[in-house]
Amino acid sequence: MDPIDSVLAEVDQAWRAYGVGSADRGALAVDLRLDLQAAAADGVDPVQLLGGDVAGFARRLADEAGVRRVRRDYGPLLGTALIGAVLGGVLGYGILTALYPLFVRMIDIPRSIEVPIQVAVAVYYGAPAALIVAGAVIAVRLRLRDVPQVRKTALMMSLLMPAAGILITPITMAFAWSTDYSTAPEVVVAEVAMVLAALAGATLLARRLSTRDHQKPSDISPTDATGVNPA
């Protein structure tokens, strides 16, 4: 790989980790490439020109250019979402358990009518699952309302978490079948961990998608975006 391309790739990676949006990264990279090419024409090594600390240089350049940064805040987001999901799940199963006898008495389906098992499973598991997703999304939306792009993150979560639930359900059921549907504590913990892992993955993916390549470009002046300032 060309030395300049290699340096720019490392700089871009540092900008991504620093929360710089794609539009700003593109603007900064264009001007930085011109500076590096001019320096290379004078026989100066790109890494030497940047002072050896490419990541540190990238952060300084972004700060000096005044670009907007969006923190992904994975830790607080994940913790808030999982707490909300657990509370939603507890509420869902509590409501289902409390209202189940009432539903049976109200409907009073004749014994000659058989309810498909798919319908029963959908109602029994679907209602709590919906509250789990709602609990996670609402918790994130309210608790982290000051975090940039959180509204878009919550929207992505409302789409990805149900999909994750659909994908993990047959896996969890297969695991339960392999244990002969054991209710041993270690088996139950493993099943819960599988579900929470799927929800956590969906949450992190939602945040990544909502903060990637969607930031508006900052007003970077030519003098700010150009000019290499070695350490």
PDB file of C-alpha atoms in Angstrom:
ATOM      1  CA  MET A   1       0.000   0.000   0.000  1.00  0.00           C
ATOM      2  CA  ASP A   2       1.154   3.517  -0.768  1.00  0.00           C
ATOM      3  CA  PRO A   3       2.607   5.199   2.377  1.00  0.00           C
ATOM      4  CA  ILE A   4       0.180   8.100   2.082  1.00  0.00           C
ATOM      5  CA  ASP A   5      -2.796   5.762   1.720  1.00  0.00           C
ATOM      6  CA  SER A   6      -1.582   3.784   4.710  1.00  0.00           C
ATOM      7  CA  VAL A   7      -1.301   6.923   6.843  1.00  0.00           C
ATOM      8  CA  LEU A   8      -4.713   8.180   5.732  1.00  0.00           C
ATOM      9  CA  ALA A   9      -6.288   4.820   6.565  1.00  0.00           C
ATOM     10  CA  GLU A  10      -4.826   4.978  10.073  1.00  0.00           C
ATOM     11  CA  VAL A  11      -5.931   8.589  10.456  1.00  0.00           C
ATOM     12  CA  ASP A  12      -9.449   7.721   9.285  1.00  0.00           C
ATOM     13  CA  GLN A  13      -9.632   4.891  11.809  1.00  0.00           C
ATOM     14  CA  ALA A  14      -8.624   7.312  14.558  1.00  0.00           C
ATOM     15  CA  TRP A  15     -11.277   9.782  13.415  1.00  0.00           C
ATOM     16  CA  ARG A  16     -13.933   7.067  13.492  1.00  0.00           C
ATOM     17  CA  ALA A  17     -12.966   6.123  17.042  1.00  0.00           C
ATOM     18  CA  TYR A  18     -13.015   9.808  17.969  1.00  0.00           C
ATOM     19  CA  GLY A  19     -16.610  10.182  16.751  1.00  0.00           C
ATOM     20  CA  VAL A  20     -15.947  12.272  13.627  1.00  0.00           C
ATOM     21  CA  GLY A  21     -18.696  11.967  11.012  1.00  0.00           C
ATOM     22  CA  SER A  22     -18.118  10.688   7.500  1.00  0.00           C
ATOM     23  CA  ALA A  23     -18.618  14.089   5.831  1.00  0.00           C
ATOM     24  CA  ASP A  24     -16.040  15.729   8.082  1.00  0.00           C
ATOM     25  CA  ARG A  25     -13.643  12.809   7.668  1.00  0.00           C
ATOM     26  CA  GLY A  26     -13.880  13.158   3.912  1.00  0.00           C
ATOM     27  CA  ALA A  27     -13.213  16.913   3.974  1.00  0.00           C
ATOM     28  CA  LEU A  28     -10.263  16.566   6.314  1.00  0.00           C
ATOM     29  CA  ALA A  29      -8.810  13.630   4.382  1.00  0.00           C
ATOM     30  CA  VAL A  30      -8.853  15.498   1.058  1.00  0.00           C
ATOM     31  CA  ASP A  31      -6.850  18.399   2.467  1.00  0.00           C
ATOM     32  CA  LEU A  32      -4.535  16.139   4.448  1.00  0.00           C
ATOM     33  CA  ARG A  33      -3.762  14.099   1.332  1.00  0.00           C
ATOM     34  CA  LEU A  34      -2.758  17.255  -0.531  1.00  0.00           C
ATOM     35  CA  ASP A  35      -0.448  18.252   2.312  1.00  0.00           C
ATOM     36  CA  LEU A  36       1.118  14.796   2.496  1.00  0.00           C
ATOM     37  CA  GLN A  37       1.620  14.643  -1.261  1.00  0.00           C
ATOM     38  CA  ALA A  38       3.298  18.050  -1.219  1.00  0.00           C
ATOM     39  CA  ALA A  39       5.542  16.926   1.648  1.00  0.00           C
ATOM     40  CA  ALA A  40       6.370  13.651  -0.114  1.00  0.00           C
ATOM     41  CA  ALA A  41       7.388  15.609  -3.195  1.00  0.00           C
ATOM     42  CA  ASP A  42       9.953  17.352  -0.970  1.00  0.00           C
ATOM     43  CA  GLY A  43      11.220  13.985   0.283  1.00  0.00           C
ATOM     44  CA  VAL A  44       9.549  14.063   3.691  1.00  0.00           C
ATOM     45  CA  ASP A  45       8.154  10.769   5.083  1.00  0.00           C
ATOM     46  CA  PRO A  46       4.388  11.040   5.890  1.00  0.00           C
ATOM     47  CA  VAL A  47       4.688   9.388   9.313  1.00  0.00           C
ATOM     48  CA  GLN A  48       7.620  11.624  10.219  1.00  0.00           C
ATOM     49  CA  LEU A  49       5.657  14.667   9.108  1.00  0.00           C
ATOM     50  CA  LEU A  50       2.791  13.725  11.439  1.00  0.00           C
ATOM     51  CA  GLY A  51       5.139  13.408  14.367  1.00  0.00           C
ATOM     52  CA  GLY A  52       5.042   9.624  14.701  1.00  0.00           C
ATOM     53  CA  ASP A  53       1.763   9.638  16.670  1.00  0.00           C
ATOM     54  CA  VAL A  54      -0.759   9.347  13.846  1.00  0.00           C
ATOM     55  CA  ALA A  55      -3.786   8.813  16.116  1.00  0.00           C
ATOM     56  CA  GLY A  56      -2.870  11.774  18.311  1.00  0.00           C
ATOM     57  CA  PHE A  57      -2.339  13.949  15.258  1.00  0.00           C
ATOM     58  CA  ALA A  58      -5.742  12.925  13.874  1.00  0.00           C
ATOM     59  CA  ARG A  59      -7.483  13.954  17.095  1.00  0.00           C
ATOM     60  CA  ARG A  60      -5.657  17.277  17.230  1.00  0.00           C
ATOM     61  CA  LEU A  61      -6.507  18.013  13.614  1.00  0.00           C
ATOM     62  CA  ALA A  62     -10.185  17.262  14.236  1.00  0.00           C
ATOM     63  CA  ASP A  63     -10.209  19.520  17.301  1.00  0.00           C
ATOM     64  CA  GLU A  64      -8.467  22.366  15.478  1.00  0.00           C
ATOM     65  CA  ALA A  65     -10.901  22.068  12.572  1.00  0.00           C
ATOM     66  CA  GLY A  66     -13.837  22.311  14.986  1.00  0.00           C
ATOM     67  CA  VAL A  67     -15.642  19.244  13.650  1.00  0.00           C
ATOM     68  CA  ARG A  68     -18.742  17.924  15.354  1.00  0.00           C
ATOM     69  CA  ARG A  69     -18.235  14.679  17.198  1.00  0.00           C
ATOM     70  CA  VAL A  70     -20.858  12.089  18.060  1.00  0.00           C
ATOM     71  CA  ARG A  71     -20.021   9.804  20.964  1.00  0.00           C
ATOM     72  CA  ARG A  72     -21.433   6.309  20.681  1.00  0.00           C
ATOM     73  CA  ASP A  73     -21.580   5.824  24.471  1.00  0.00           C
ATOM     74  CA  TYR A  74     -21.901   2.064  24.173  1.00  0.00           C
ATOM     75  CA  GLY A  75     -21.551   1.421  27.907  1.00  0.00           C
ATOM     76  CA  PRO A  76     -24.352   3.665  29.220  1.00  0.00           C
ATOM     77  CA  LEU A  77     -26.558   2.717  26.262  1.00  0.00           C
ATOM     78  CA  LEU A  78     -26.161  -1.009  26.828  1.00  0.00           C
ATOM     79  CA  GLY A  79     -26.701  -0.780  30.566  1.00  0.00           C
ATOM     80  CA  THR A  80     -29.801   1.392  30.197  1.00  0.00           C
ATOM     81  CA  ALA A  81     -31.289  -0.822  27.482  1.00  0.00           C
ATOM     82  CA  LEU A  82     -30.772  -4.046  29.430  1.00  0.00           C
ATOM     83  CA  ILE A  83     -32.234  -2.582  32.614  1.00  0.00           C
ATOM     84  CA  GLY A  84     -35.248  -1.368  30.669  1.00  0.00           C
ATOM     85  CA  ALA A  85     -35.601  -4.768  28.972  1.00  0.00           C
ATOM     86  CA  VAL A  86     -35.497  -6.630  32.291  1.00  0.00           C
ATOM     87  CA  LEU A  87     -38.077  -4.302  33.851  1.00  0.00           C
ATOM     88  CA  GLY A  88     -40.275  -4.631  30.772  1.00  0.00           C
ATOM     89  CA  GLY A  89     -39.993  -8.426  30.892  1.00  0.00           C
ATOM     90  CA  VAL A  90     -40.871  -8.592  34.580  1.00  0.00           C
ATOM     91  CA  LEU A  91     -43.847  -6.306  33.996  1.00  0.00           C
ATOM     92  CA  GLY A  92     -44.961  -8.339  30.981  1.00  0.00           C
ATOM     93  CA  TYR A  93     -44.905 -11.693  32.744  1.00  0.00           C
ATOM     94  CA  GLY A  94     -46.520 -10.158  35.813  1.00  0.00           C
ATOM     95  CA  ILE A  95     -49.389  -8.799  33.757  1.00  0.00           C
ATOM     96  CA  LEU A  96     -49.741 -12.038  31.817  1.00  0.00           C
ATOM     97  CA  THR A  97     -49.810 -14.124  34.982  1.00  0.00           C
ATOM     98  CA  ALA A  98     -52.324 -11.834  36.679  1.00  0.00           C
ATOM     99  CA  LEU A  99     -54.699 -11.539  33.732  1.00  0.00           C
ATOM    100  CA  TYR A 100     -54.506 -15.073  32.357  1.00  0.00           C
ATOM    101  CA  PRO A 101     -57.340 -16.468  34.540  1.00  0.00           C
ATOM    102  CA  LEU A 102     -59.478 -13.459  33.675  1.00  0.00           C
ATOM    103  CA  PHE A 103     -58.929 -13.971  29.961  1.00  0.00           C
ATOM    104  CA  VAL A 104     -59.896 -17.633  30.282  1.00  0.00           C
ATOM    105  CA  ARG A 105     -63.150 -16.775  32.074  1.00  0.00           C
ATOM    106  CA  MET A 106     -64.019 -13.972  29.638  1.00  0.00           C
ATOM    107  CA  ILE A 107     -63.421 -15.969  26.482  1.00  0.00           C
ATOM    108  CA  ASP A 108     -64.719 -19.346  27.749  1.00  0.00           C
ATOM    109  CA  ILE A 109     -63.904 -21.155  24.505  1.00  0.00           C
ATOM    110  CA  PRO A 110     -65.891 -24.379  24.066  1.00  0.00           C
ATOM    111  CA  ARG A 111     -63.817 -27.515  24.525  1.00  0.00           C
ATOM    112  CA  SER A 112     -64.711 -28.593  21.011  1.00  0.00           C
ATOM    113  CA  ILE A 113     -62.639 -25.723  19.651  1.00  0.00           C
ATOM    114  CA  GLU A 114     -58.894 -26.265  19.641  1.00  0.00           C
ATOM    115  CA  VAL A 115     -56.674 -23.192  19.670  1.00  0.00           C
ATOM    116  CA  PRO A 116     -53.591 -23.701  17.440  1.00  0.00           C
ATOM    117  CA  ILE A 117     -50.434 -24.065  19.476  1.00  0.00           C
ATOM    118  CA  GLN A 118     -48.798 -21.361  17.352  1.00  0.00           C
ATOM    119  CA  VAL A 119     -51.425 -18.851  18.467  1.00  0.00           C
ATOM    120  CA  ALA A 120     -51.015 -19.789  22.109  1.00  0.00           C
ATOM    121  CA  VAL A 121     -47.238 -19.497  21.916  1.00  0.00           C
ATOM    122  CA  ALA A 122     -47.471 -16.163  20.085  1.00  0.00           C
ATOM    123  CA  VAL A 123     -49.741 -14.703  22.755  1.00  0.00           C
ATOM    124  CA  TYR A 124     -47.879 -16.172  25.705  1.00  0.00           C
ATOM    125  CA  TYR A 125     -44.430 -15.106  24.548  1.00  0.00           C
ATOM    126  CA  GLY A 126     -45.297 -12.223  22.233  1.00  0.00           C
ATOM    127  CA  ALA A 127     -46.869  -9.940  24.833  1.00  0.00           C
ATOM    128  CA  PRO A 128     -43.924 -10.054  27.258  1.00  0.00           C
ATOM    129  CA  ALA A 129     -41.487  -9.770  24.346  1.00  0.00           C
ATOM    130  CA  ALA A 130     -43.211  -6.608  23.158  1.00  0.00           C
ATOM    131  CA  LEU A 131     -42.913  -5.122  26.643  1.00  0.00           C
ATOM    132  CA  ILE A 132     -39.243  -6.122  26.803  1.00  0.00           C
ATOM    133  CA  VAL A 133     -38.524  -4.192  23.609  1.00  0.00           C
ATOM    134  CA  ALA A 134     -40.706  -1.286  24.700  1.00  0.00           C
ATOM    135  CA  GLY A 135     -38.987  -1.149  28.083  1.00  0.00           C
ATOM    136  CA  ALA A 136     -35.522  -1.027  26.489  1.00  0.00           C
ATOM    137  CA  VAL A 137     -36.471   1.603  23.909  1.00  0.00           C
ATOM    138  CA  ILE A 138     -38.322   3.829  26.387  1.00  0.00           C
ATOM    139  CA  ALA A 139     -35.501   3.605  28.924  1.00  0.00           C
ATOM    140  CA  VAL A 140     -32.923   4.650  26.339  1.00  0.00           C
ATOM    141  CA  ARG A 141     -35.126   7.390  24.939  1.00  0.00           C
ATOM    142  CA  LEU A 142     -35.808   8.942  28.349  1.00  0.00           C
ATOM    143  CA  ARG A 143     -32.656   8.201  30.341  1.00  0.00           C
ATOM    144  CA  LEU A 144     -30.237   9.162  27.546  1.00  0.00           C
ATOM    145  CA  ARG A 145     -32.292  11.926  25.945  1.00  0.00           C
ATOM    146  CA  ASP A 146     -29.313  14.309  25.965  1.00  0.00           C
ATOM    147  CA  VAL A 147     -27.062  11.910  24.025  1.00  0.00           C
ATOM    148  CA  PRO A 148     -26.661  12.873  20.346  1.00  0.00           C
ATOM    149  CA  GLN A 149     -28.630  10.785  17.842  1.00  0.00           C
ATOM    150  CA  VAL A 150     -30.442   8.935  20.651  1.00  0.00           C
ATOM    151  CA  ARG A 151     -33.830   9.320  18.959  1.00  0.00           C
ATOM    152  CA  LYS A 152     -32.517   7.587  15.850  1.00  0.00           C
ATOM    153  CA  THR A 153     -30.857   4.966  18.024  1.00  0.00           C
ATOM    154  CA  ALA A 154     -34.149   4.236  19.788  1.00  0.00           C
ATOM    155  CA  LEU A 155     -35.891   3.922  16.427  1.00  0.00           C
ATOM    156  CA  MET A 156     -33.265   1.476  15.176  1.00  0.00           C
ATOM    157  CA  MET A 157     -33.578  -0.496  18.415  1.00  0.00           C
ATOM    158  CA  SER A 158     -37.339  -0.815  17.919  1.00  0.00           C
ATOM    159  CA  LEU A 159     -36.609  -2.457  14.558  1.00  0.00           C
ATOM    160  CA  LEU A 160     -33.548  -4.554  15.364  1.00  0.00           C
ATOM    161  CA  MET A 161     -34.501  -5.899  18.796  1.00  0.00           C
ATOM    162  CA  PRO A 162     -37.629  -7.744  17.558  1.00  0.00           C
ATOM    163  CA  ALA A 163     -35.554  -9.166  14.706  1.00  0.00           C
ATOM    164  CA  ALA A 164     -32.935 -10.331  17.216  1.00  0.00           C
ATOM    165  CA  GLY A 165     -35.688 -11.888  19.306  1.00  0.00           C
ATOM    166  CA  ILE A 166     -37.035 -13.782  16.303  1.00  0.00           C
ATOM    167  CA  LEU A 167     -33.553 -15.089  15.494  1.00  0.00           C
ATOM    168  CA  ILE A 168     -32.647 -16.133  19.040  1.00  0.00           C
ATOM    169  CA  THR A 169     -35.973 -17.828  19.818  1.00  0.00           C
ATOM    170  CA  PRO A 170     -35.402 -21.052  17.811  1.00  0.00           C
ATOM    171  CA  ILE A 171     -31.849 -21.226  19.144  1.00  0.00           C
ATOM    172  CA  THR A 172     -33.066 -20.920  22.724  1.00  0.00           C
ATOM    173  CA  MET A 173     -35.830 -23.457  22.101  1.00  0.00           C
ATOM    174  CA  ALA A 174     -33.317 -25.884  20.615  1.00  0.00           C
ATOM    175  CA  PHE A 175     -31.112 -25.475  23.672  1.00  0.00           C
ATOM    176  CA  ALA A 176     -34.099 -26.079  25.956  1.00  0.00           C
ATOM    177  CA  TRP A 177     -34.993 -29.204  23.968  1.00  0.00           C
ATOM    178  CA  SER A 178     -31.414 -30.468  24.270  1.00  0.00           C
ATOM    179  CA  THR A 179     -31.745 -30.256  28.075  1.00  0.00           C
ATOM    180  CA  ASP A 180     -35.164 -31.951  28.008  1.00  0.00           C
ATOM    181  CA  TYR A 181     -36.684 -28.595  28.974  1.00  0.00           C
ATOM    182  CA  SER A 182     -34.895 -28.611  32.283  1.00  0.00           C
ATOM    183  CA  THR A 183     -35.728 -25.904  34.815  1.00  0.00           C
ATOM    184  CA  ALA A 184     -32.391 -26.244  36.593  1.00  0.00           C
ATOM    185  CA  PRO A 185     -30.989 -22.849  37.597  1.00  0.00           C
ATOM    186  CA  GLU A 186     -27.925 -23.159  35.360  1.00  0.00           C
ATOM    187  CA  VAL A 187     -30.109 -23.986  32.349  1.00  0.00           C
ATOM    188  CA  VAL A 188     -32.463 -21.077  32.979  1.00  0.00           C
ATOM    189  CA  VAL A 189     -29.520 -18.717  33.445  1.00  0.00           C
ATOM    190  CA  ALA A 190     -28.018 -19.907  30.155  1.00  0.00           C
ATOM    191  CA  GLU A 191     -31.310 -19.317  28.329  1.00  0.00           C
ATOM    192  CA  VAL A 192     -31.680 -15.837  29.802  1.00  0.00           C
ATOM    193  CA  ALA A 193     -28.062 -15.050  28.929  1.00  0.00           C
ATOM    194  CA  MET A 194     -28.674 -16.064  25.308  1.00  0.00           C
ATOM    195  CA  VAL A 195     -31.667 -13.775  25.035  1.00  0.00           C
ATOM    196  CA  LEU A 196     -29.899 -10.852  26.716  1.00  0.00           C
ATOM    197  CA  ALA A 197     -26.876 -11.349  24.458  1.00  0.00           C
ATOM    198  CA  ALA A 198     -29.105 -11.104  21.389  1.00  0.00           C
ATOM    199  CA  LEU A 199     -30.765  -7.952  22.703  1.00  0.00           C
ATOM    200  CA  ALA A 200     -27.380  -6.445  23.591  1.00  0.00           C
ATOM    201  CA  GLY A 201     -26.080  -7.156  20.099  1.00  0.00           C
ATOM    202  CA  ALA A 202     -29.132  -5.520  18.551  1.00  0.00           C
ATOM    203  CA  THR A 203     -28.678  -2.476  20.800  1.00  0.00           C
ATOM    204  CA  LEU A 204     -25.020  -2.016  19.904  1.00  0.00           C
ATOM    205  CA  LEU A 205     -25.769  -2.474  16.216  1.00  0.00           C
ATOM    206  CA  ALA A 206     -28.576   0.073  16.434  1.00  0.00           C
ATOM    207  CA  ARG A 207     -26.206   2.632  17.953  1.00  0.00           C
ATOM    208  CA  ARG A 208     -23.521   1.940  15.399  1.00  0.00           C
ATOM    209  CA  LEU A 209     -25.920   2.311  12.474  1.00  0.00           C
ATOM    210  CA  SER A 210     -27.527   5.448  13.872  1.00  0.00           C
ATOM    211  CA  THR A 211     -24.204   7.237  14.348  1.00  0.00           C
ATOM    212  CA  ARG A 212     -22.434   6.049  11.212  1.00  0.00           C
ATOM    213  CA  ASP A 213     -22.337   8.302   8.195  1.00  0.00           C
ATOM    214  CA  HIS A 214     -25.262  10.454   9.286  1.00  0.00           C
ATOM    215  CA  GLN A 215     -23.596  13.495  10.799  1.00  0.00           C
ATOM    216  CA  LYS A 216     -23.838  16.800   9.013  1.00  0.00           C
ATOM    217  CA  PRO A 217     -20.515  18.220   7.889  1.00  0.00           C
ATOM    218  CA  SER A 218     -19.097  20.950  10.069  1.00  0.00           C
ATOM    219  CA  ASP A 219     -18.181  24.326   8.695  1.00  0.00           C
ATOM    220  CA  ILE A 220     -14.502  23.608   8.182  1.00  0.00           C
ATOM    221  CA  SER A 221     -12.630  26.548   6.792  1.00  0.00           C
ATOM    222  CA  PRO A 222      -9.794  25.867   4.353  1.00  0.00           C
ATOM    223  CA  THR A 223      -7.243  27.193   6.797  1.00  0.00           C
ATOM    224  CA  ASP A 224      -8.515  24.892   9.553  1.00  0.00           C
ATOM    225  CA  ALA A 225      -8.755  21.765   7.440  1.00  0.00           C
ATOM    226  CA  THR A 226      -5.386  22.184   5.783  1.00  0.00           C
ATOM    227  CA  GLY A 227      -1.945  22.549   7.097  1.00  0.00           C
ATOM    228  CA  VAL A 228      -0.077  19.785   8.833  1.00  0.00           C
ATOM    229  CA  ASN A 229       1.039  20.638  12.318  1.00  0.00           C
ATOM    230  CA  PRO A 230       3.563  18.118  13.513  1.00  0.00           C
ATOM    231  CA  ALA A 231       3.759  17.511  17.236  1.00  0.00           C
TER     232      ALA A 231
END
